[in-house]
Tab-separated table of C-alpha atoms and ligand atoms in Angstrom:
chain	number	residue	atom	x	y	z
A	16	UNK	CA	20.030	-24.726	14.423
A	17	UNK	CA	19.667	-26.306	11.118
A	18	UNK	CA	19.553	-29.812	11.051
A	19	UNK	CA	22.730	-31.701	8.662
A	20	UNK	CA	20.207	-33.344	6.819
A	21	UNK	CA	19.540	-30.000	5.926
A	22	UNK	CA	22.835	-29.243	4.308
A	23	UNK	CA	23.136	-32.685	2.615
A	24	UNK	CA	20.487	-31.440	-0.087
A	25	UNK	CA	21.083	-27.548	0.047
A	26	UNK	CA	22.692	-27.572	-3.280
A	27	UNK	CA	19.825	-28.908	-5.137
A	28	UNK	CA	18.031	-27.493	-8.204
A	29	UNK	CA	15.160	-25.901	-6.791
A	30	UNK	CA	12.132	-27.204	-8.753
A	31	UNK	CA	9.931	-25.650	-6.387
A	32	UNK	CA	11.057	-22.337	-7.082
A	33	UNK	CA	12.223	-21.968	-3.782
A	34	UNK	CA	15.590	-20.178	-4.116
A	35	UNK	CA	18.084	-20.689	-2.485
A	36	UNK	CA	19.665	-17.263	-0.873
A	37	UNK	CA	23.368	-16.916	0.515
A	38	UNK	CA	24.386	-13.391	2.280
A	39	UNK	CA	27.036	-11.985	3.660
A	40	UNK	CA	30.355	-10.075	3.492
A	41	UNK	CA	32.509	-10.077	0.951
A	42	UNK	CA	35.368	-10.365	3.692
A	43	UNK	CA	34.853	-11.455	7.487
A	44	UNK	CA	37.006	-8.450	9.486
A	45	UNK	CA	36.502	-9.245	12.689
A	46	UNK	CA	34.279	-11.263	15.309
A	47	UNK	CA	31.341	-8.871	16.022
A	48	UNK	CA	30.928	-7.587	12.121
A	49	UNK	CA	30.134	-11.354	11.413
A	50	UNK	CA	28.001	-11.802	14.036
A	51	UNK	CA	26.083	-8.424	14.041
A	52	UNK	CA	25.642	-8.946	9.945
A	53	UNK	CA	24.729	-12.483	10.012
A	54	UNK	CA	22.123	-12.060	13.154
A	55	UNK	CA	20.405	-8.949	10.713
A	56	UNK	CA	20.379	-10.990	8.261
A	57	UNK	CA	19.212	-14.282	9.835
A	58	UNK	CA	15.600	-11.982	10.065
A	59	UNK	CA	15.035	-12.674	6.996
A	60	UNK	CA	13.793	-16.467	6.536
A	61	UNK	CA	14.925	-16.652	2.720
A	62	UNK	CA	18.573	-16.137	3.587
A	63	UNK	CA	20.115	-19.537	4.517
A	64	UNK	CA	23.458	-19.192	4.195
A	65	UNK	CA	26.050	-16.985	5.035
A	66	UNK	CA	29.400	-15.920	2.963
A	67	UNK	CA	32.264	-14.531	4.400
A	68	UNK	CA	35.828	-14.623	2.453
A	69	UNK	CA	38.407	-15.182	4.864
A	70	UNK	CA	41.296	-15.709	2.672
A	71	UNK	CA	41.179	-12.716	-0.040
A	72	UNK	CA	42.681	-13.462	-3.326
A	73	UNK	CA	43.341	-9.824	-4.278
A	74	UNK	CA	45.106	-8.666	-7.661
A	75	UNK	CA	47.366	-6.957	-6.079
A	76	UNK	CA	49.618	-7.450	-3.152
A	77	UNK	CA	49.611	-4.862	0.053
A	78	UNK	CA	45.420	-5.218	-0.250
A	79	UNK	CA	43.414	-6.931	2.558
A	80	UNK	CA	44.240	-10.438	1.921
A	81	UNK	CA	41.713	-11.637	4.308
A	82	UNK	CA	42.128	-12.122	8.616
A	83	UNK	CA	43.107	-16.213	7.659
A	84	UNK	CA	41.568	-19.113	10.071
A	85	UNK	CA	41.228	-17.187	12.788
A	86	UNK	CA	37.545	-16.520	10.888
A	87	UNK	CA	36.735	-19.972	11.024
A	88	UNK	CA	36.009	-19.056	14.612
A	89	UNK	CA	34.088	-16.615	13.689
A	90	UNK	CA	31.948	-18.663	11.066
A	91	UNK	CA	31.246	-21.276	14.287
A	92	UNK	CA	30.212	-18.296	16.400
A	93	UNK	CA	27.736	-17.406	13.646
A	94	UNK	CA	26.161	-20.587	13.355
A	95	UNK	CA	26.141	-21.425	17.014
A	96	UNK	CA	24.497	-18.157	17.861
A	97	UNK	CA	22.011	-17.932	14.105
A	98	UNK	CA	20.119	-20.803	12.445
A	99	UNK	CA	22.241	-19.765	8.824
A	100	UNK	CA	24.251	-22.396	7.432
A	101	UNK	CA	27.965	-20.693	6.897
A	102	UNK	CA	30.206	-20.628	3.902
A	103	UNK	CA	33.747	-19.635	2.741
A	104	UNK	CA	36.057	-19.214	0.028
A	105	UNK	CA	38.931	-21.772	-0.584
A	106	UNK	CA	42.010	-21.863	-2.726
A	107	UNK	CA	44.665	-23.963	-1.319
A	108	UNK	CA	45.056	-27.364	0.096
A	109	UNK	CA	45.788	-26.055	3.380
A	110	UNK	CA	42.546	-24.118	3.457
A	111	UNK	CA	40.571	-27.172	2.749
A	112	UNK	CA	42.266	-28.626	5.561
A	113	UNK	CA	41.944	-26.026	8.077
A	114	UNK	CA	38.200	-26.222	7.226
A	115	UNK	CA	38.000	-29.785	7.154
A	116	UNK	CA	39.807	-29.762	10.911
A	117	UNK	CA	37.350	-26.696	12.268
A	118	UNK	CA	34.435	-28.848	13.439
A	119	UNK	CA	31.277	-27.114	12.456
A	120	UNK	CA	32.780	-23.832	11.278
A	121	UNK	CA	31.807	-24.097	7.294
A	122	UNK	CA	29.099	-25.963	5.826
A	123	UNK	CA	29.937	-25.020	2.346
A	124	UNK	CA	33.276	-24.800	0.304
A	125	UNK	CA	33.325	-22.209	-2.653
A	126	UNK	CA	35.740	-22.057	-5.133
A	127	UNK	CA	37.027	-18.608	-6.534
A	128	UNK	CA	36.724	-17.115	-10.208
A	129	UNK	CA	40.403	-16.871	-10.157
A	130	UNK	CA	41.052	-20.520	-8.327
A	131	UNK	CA	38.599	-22.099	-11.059
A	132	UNK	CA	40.512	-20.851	-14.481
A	133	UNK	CA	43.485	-22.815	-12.880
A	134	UNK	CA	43.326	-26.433	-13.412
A	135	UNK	CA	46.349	-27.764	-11.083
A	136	UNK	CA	45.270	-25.597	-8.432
A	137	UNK	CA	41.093	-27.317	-9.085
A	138	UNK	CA	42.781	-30.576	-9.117
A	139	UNK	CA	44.696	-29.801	-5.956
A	140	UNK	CA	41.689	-28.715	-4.215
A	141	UNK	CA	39.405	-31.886	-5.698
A	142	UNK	CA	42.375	-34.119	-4.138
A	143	UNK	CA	42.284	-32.722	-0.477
A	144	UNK	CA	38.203	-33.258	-0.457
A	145	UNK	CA	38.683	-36.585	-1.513
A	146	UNK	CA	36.588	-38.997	0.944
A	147	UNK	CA	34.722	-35.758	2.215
A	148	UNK	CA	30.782	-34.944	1.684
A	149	UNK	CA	31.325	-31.663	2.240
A	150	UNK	CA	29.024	-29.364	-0.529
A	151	UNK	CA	31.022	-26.956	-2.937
A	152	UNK	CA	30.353	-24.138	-4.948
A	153	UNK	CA	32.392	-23.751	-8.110
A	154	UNK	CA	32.326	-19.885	-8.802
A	155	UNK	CA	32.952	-19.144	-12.997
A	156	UNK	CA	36.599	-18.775	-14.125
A	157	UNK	CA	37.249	-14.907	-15.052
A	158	UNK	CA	37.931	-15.975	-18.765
A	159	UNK	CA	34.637	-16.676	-20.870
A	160	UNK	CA	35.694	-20.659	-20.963
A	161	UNK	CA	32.736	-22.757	-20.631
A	162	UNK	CA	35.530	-25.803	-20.599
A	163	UNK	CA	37.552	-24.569	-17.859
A	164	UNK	CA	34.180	-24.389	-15.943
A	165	UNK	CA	32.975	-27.490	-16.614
A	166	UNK	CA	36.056	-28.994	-16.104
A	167	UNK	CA	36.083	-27.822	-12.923
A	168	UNK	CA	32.731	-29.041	-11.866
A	169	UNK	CA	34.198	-32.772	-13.700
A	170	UNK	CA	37.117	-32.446	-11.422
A	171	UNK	CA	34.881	-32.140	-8.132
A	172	UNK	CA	32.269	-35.068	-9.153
A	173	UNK	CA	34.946	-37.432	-9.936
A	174	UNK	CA	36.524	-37.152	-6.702
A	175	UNK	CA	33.122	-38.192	-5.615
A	176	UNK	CA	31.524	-34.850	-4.192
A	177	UNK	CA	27.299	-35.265	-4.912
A	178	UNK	CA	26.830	-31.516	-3.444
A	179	UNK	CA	28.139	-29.371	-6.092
A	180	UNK	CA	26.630	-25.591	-7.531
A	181	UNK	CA	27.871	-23.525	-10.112
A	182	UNK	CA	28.320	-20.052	-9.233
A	183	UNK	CA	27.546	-17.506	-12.091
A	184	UNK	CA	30.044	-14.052	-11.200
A	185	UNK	CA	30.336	-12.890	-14.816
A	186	UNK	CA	33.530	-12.384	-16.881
A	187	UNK	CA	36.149	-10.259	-17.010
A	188	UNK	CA	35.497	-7.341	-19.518
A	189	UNK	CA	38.055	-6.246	-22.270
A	190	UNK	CA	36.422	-2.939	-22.737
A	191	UNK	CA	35.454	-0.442	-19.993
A	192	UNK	CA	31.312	-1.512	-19.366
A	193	UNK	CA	28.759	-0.138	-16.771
A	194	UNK	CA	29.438	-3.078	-14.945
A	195	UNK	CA	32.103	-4.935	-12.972
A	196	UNK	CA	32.097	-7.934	-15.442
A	197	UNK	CA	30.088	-9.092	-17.918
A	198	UNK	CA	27.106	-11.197	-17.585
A	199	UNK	CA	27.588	-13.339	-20.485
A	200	UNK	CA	24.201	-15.012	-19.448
A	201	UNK	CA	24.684	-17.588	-22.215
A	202	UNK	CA	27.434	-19.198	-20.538
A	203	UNK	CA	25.637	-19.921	-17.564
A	204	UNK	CA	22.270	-21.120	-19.513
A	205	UNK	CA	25.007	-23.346	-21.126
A	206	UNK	CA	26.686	-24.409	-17.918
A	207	UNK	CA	23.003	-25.189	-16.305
A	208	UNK	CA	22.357	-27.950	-19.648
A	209	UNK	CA	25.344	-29.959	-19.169
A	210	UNK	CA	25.184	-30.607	-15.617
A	211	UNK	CA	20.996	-29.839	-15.234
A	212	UNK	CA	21.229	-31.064	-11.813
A	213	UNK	CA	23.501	-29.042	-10.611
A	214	UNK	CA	22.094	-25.689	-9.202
A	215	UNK	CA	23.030	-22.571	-11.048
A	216	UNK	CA	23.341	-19.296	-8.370
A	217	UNK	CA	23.800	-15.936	-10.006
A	218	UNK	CA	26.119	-13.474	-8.073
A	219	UNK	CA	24.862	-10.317	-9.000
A	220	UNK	CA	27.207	-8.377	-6.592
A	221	UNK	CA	30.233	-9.335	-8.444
A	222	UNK	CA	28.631	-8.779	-11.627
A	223	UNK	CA	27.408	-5.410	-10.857
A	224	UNK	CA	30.226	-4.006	-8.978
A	225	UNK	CA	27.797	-0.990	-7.735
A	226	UNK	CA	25.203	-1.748	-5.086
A	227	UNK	CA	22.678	0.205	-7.876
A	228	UNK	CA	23.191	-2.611	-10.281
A	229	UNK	CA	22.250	-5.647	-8.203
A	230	UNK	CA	18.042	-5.435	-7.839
A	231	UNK	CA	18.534	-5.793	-12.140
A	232	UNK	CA	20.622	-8.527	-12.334
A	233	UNK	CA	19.264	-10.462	-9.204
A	234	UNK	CA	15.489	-9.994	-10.913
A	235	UNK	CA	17.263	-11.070	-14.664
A	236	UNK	CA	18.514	-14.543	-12.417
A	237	UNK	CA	15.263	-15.400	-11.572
A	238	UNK	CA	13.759	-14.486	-14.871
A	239	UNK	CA	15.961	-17.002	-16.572
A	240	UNK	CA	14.992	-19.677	-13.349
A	241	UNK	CA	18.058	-19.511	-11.728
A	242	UNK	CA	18.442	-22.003	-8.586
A	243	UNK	CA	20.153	-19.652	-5.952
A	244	UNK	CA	21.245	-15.841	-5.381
A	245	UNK	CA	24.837	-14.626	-3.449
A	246	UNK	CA	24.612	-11.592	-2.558
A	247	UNK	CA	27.575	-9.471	-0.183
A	248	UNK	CA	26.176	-7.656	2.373
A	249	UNK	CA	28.281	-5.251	5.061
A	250	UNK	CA	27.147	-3.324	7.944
A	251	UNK	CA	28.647	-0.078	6.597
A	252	UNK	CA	29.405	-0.958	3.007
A	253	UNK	CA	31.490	2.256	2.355
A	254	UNK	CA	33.889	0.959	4.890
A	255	UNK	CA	34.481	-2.177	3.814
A	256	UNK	CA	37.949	-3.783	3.642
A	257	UNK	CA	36.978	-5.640	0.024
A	258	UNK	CA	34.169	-4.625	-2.589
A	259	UNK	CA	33.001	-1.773	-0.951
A	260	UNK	CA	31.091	-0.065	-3.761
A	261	UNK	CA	29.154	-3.214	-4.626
A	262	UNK	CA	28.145	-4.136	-0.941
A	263	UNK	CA	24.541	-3.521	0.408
A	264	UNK	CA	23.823	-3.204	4.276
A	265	UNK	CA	21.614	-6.250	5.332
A	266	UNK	CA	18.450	-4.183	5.769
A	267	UNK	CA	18.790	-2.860	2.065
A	268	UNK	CA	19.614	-6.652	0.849
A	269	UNK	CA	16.349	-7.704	2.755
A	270	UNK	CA	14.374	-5.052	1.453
A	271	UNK	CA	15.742	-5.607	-1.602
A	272	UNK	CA	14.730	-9.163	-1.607
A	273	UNK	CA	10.978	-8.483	-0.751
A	274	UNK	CA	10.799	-6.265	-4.118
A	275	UNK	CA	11.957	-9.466	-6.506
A	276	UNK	CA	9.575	-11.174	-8.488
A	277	UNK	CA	10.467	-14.843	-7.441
A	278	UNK	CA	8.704	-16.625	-10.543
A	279	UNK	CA	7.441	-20.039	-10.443
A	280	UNK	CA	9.472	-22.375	-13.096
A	281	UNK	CA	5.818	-23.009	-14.529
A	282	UNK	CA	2.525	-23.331	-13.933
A	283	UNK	CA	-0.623	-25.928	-13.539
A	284	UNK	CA	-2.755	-23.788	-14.432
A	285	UNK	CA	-4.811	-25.787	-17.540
A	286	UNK	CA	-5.385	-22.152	-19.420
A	287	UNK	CA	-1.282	-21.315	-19.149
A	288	UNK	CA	-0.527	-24.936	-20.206
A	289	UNK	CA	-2.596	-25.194	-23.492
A	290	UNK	CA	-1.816	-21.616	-24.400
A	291	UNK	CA	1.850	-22.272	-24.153
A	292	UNK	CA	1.529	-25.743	-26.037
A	293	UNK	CA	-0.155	-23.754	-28.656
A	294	UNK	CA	2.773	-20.654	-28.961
A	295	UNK	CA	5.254	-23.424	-28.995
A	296	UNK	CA	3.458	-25.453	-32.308
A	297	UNK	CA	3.735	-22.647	-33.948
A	298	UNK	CA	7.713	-22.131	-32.686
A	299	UNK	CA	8.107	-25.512	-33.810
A	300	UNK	CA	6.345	-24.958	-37.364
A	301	UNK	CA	8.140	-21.681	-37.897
A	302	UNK	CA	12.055	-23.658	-36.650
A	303	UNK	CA	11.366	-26.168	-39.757
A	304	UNK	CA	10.310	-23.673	-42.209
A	305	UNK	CA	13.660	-21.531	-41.356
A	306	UNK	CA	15.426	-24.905	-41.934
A	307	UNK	CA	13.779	-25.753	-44.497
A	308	UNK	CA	14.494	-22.115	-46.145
A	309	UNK	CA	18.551	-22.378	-45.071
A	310	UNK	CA	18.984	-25.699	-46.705
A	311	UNK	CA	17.326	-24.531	-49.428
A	312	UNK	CA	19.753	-21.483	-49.326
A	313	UNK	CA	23.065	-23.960	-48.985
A	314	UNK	CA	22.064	-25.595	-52.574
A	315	UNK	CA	22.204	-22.288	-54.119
A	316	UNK	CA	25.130	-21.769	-52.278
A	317	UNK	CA	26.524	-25.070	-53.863
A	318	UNK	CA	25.826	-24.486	-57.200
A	319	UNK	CA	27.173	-20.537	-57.086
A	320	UNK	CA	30.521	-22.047	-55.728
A	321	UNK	CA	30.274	-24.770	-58.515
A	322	UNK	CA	29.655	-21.969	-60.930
A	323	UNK	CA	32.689	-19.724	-59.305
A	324	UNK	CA	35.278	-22.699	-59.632
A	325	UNK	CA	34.693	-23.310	-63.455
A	326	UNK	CA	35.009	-19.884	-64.112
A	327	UNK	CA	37.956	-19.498	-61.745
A	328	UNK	CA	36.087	-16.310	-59.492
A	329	UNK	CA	37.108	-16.039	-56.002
A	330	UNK	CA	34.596	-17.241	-53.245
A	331	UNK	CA	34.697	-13.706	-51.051
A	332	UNK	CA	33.309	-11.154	-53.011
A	333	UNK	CA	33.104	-8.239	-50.732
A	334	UNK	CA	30.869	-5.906	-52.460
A	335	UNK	CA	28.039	-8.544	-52.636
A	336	UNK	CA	28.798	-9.010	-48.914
A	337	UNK	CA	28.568	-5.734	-47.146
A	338	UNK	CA	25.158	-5.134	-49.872
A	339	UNK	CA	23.519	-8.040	-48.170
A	340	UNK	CA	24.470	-6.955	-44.879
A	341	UNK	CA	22.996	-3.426	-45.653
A	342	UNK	CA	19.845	-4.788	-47.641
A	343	UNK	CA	18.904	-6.983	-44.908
A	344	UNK	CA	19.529	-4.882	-41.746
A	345	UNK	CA	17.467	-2.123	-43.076
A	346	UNK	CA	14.651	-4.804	-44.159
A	347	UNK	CA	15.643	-6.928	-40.794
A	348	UNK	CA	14.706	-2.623	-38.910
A	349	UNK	CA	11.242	-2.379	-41.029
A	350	UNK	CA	9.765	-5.773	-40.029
A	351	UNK	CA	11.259	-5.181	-36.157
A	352	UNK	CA	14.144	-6.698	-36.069
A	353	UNK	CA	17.151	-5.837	-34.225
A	354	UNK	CA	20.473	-4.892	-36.189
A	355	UNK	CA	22.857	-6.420	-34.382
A	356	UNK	CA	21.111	-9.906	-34.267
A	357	UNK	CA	20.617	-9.655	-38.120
A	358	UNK	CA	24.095	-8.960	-38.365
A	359	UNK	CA	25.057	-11.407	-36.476
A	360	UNK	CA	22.725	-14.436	-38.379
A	361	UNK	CA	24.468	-13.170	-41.065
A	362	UNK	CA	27.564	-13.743	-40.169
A	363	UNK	CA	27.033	-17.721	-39.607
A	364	UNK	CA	24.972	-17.944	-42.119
A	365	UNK	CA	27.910	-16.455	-44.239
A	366	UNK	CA	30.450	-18.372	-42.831
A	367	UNK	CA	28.861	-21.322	-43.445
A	368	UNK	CA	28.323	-20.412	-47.363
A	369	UNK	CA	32.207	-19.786	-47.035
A	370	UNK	CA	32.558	-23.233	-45.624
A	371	UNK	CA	30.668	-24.897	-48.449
A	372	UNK	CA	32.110	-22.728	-51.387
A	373	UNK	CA	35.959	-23.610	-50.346
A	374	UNK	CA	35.086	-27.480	-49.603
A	375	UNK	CA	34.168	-27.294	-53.424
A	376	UNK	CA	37.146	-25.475	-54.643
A	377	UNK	CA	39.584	-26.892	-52.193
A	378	UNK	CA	40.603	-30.620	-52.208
A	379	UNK	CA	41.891	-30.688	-49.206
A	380	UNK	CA	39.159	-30.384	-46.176
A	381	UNK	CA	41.251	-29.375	-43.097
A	382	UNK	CA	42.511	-26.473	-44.978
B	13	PEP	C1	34.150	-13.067	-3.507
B	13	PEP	O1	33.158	-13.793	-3.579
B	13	PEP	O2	34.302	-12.180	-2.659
B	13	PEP	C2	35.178	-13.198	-4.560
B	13	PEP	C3	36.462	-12.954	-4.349
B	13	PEP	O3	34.642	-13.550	-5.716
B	13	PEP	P1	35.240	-13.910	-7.190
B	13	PEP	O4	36.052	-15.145	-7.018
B	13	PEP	O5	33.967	-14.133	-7.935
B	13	PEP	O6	36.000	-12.715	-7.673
B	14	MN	MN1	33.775	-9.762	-3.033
């Protein structure tokens, strides 16, 4: 059995590069699928934690909604009879409290996409932990709203709970992708620098939505020195009461796991050091010069809007516009570059000359 003192640090950034690896069903469904899963996957020494949903928030009604607290039995059956810590899914009060009031049962609280973009229900969950230590995972909301996230995380530390993750699931997608939501792997990067010690854990099963997607996006995690991986596992995925399609069985997951490339977050080796002190001078030197060169640009920009306003010319001339788009993306191709991130510099840059150019010709700044 894993000691407590063991769970009081579990959601720690991992400077070691020891990741931290949570496994299990997307939805407990009865007694001896939880314990058959979790003692397969308890072979494994990197998996530490198990997941099981017990309460389902499903889209629509008439779904599998989850089998409720009886599962909290369940959980304490898996960590009496496994050495995995155990956690579950929680979106009301009363689910706090029926986890708070099952002695040993769940480690670990996590906190929903769909729970998160809701800031009265976060609040009402941060209230009914109050006075707890109890660790909790706050899973992305499904809208691409770094705020709501962060709020949510804000909500949980000022209630005083130290153990808090973030929980990177992706976003919900507008347009029909390859995947179940979209990555968005900015958001997380930016979730990771306002709270850097809180531990960032990628989901790659909910971001995939196909077990053939997950290897990539668990491997792209750990590229980008991600803290922690959750990962669904089912005995016979097919058959699965939630997620089906995106669930691997636990001998796949732990296969799966010896073929990542766990990456160190850096090195001591003196050859790796000074080379990469050397690449980043000449980063740095390069970042000034393109600074240098865009403020240089801006005064131009100045004096052309100057220019504009005493001959009374509009700002937006479009013709100009889509030529410099077309100039530079084909110049941008030639020297390597890709089109859509040309296009895109563009743009701000662009914007920005807008910016300047209407400042000068309008007298009124918040217009
Ligand atoms: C889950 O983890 O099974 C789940 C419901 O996730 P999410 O809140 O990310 O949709
Ligand atoms: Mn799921």
């Amino acid at each position: 059995m894993q000691e407590n003192s063991n769970i009081s640090n579990i959601l720690t950034s991992r400077t070691d590069g020891n990741i931290l690896i949570i496994a299990g069903p997307c939805s407990a469904e009865s007694e001896s699928q939880m314990i058959n899963t979790a003692k397969k996957l308890a072979v494994c020494e990197k998996i530490k934690v198990f997941r099981a949903g017990i309460w389902k928030p499903r889209t629509k009604p008439g779904n599998f909604e989850g089998v409720g607290k009886i599962g909290l039995k369940w959980l304490k059956k898996v960590k009496e009879e496994t050495n995995l810590l155990t956690t579950t899914e929680v979106a009301t009060p009363q689910h706090v409290e029926y986890c708070l009031k099952e002695n040993k049962a769940v480690d670990i609280l996590w906190i929903g996409a769909r729970t998160t973009a809701n800031p009265f229900s976060v609040q009402e969950l941060a209230e009914a932990l109050k006075g707890t230590d109890i660790p909790v995972m706050i899973k992305n909301p499904l809208n691409p709203d770094i705020k709501l996230w962060a709020g949510a995380v804000e909500r949980m530390m000022k209630i005083g709970i130290k153990n808090i993750a973030a929980i990177h699931r992706g976003f919900y997608p507008f347009e029909k992708i390859k995947l179940r939501n979209l990555p968005k792997w900015e958001l997380a990067i930016e979730i990771k620098s306002l709270f850097p010690e809180i531990p960032i854990i990628n989901d790659p099963s909910h971001i995939a939505g196909n077990r053939n997607y997950i290897k990539e996006i668990a491997q792209k995690a750990l590229n980008l020195n991600f803290d922690g991986l959750m990962i669904e596992s089912h005995l016979n995925p097919d058959e699965a009461l939630s997620d089906a399609k995106q669930q691997l069985t636990p001998e796949n997951l732990i296969e799966m796991l010896k073929t990542l490339n766990f990456r160190k977050p850096s090195s001591d080796n003196s050859d790796f050091i000074n080379r990469l002190d050397r690449y980043r001078d000449q980063i740095d030197s390069i970042d000034f010069q393109m600074l240098e060169l865009l403020s240089n640009r801006m005064k131009i920009v100045e004096d052309i809007g100057k220019f504009k306003l005493t001959n009374d010319v509009t700002i937006f001339q479009l013709k100009r516009w889509i030529d410099i788009i077309e100039t530079r993306k084909e110049f941008g191709k030639s020297i390597g570059l890709d089109e859509q991130f040309i296009k895109k510099i563009l743009q701000f840059v662009h914007r920005e000359s807008i910016r300047k150019q209407s400042e000068i010709m309008n007298k009124n700044k918040d217009i």
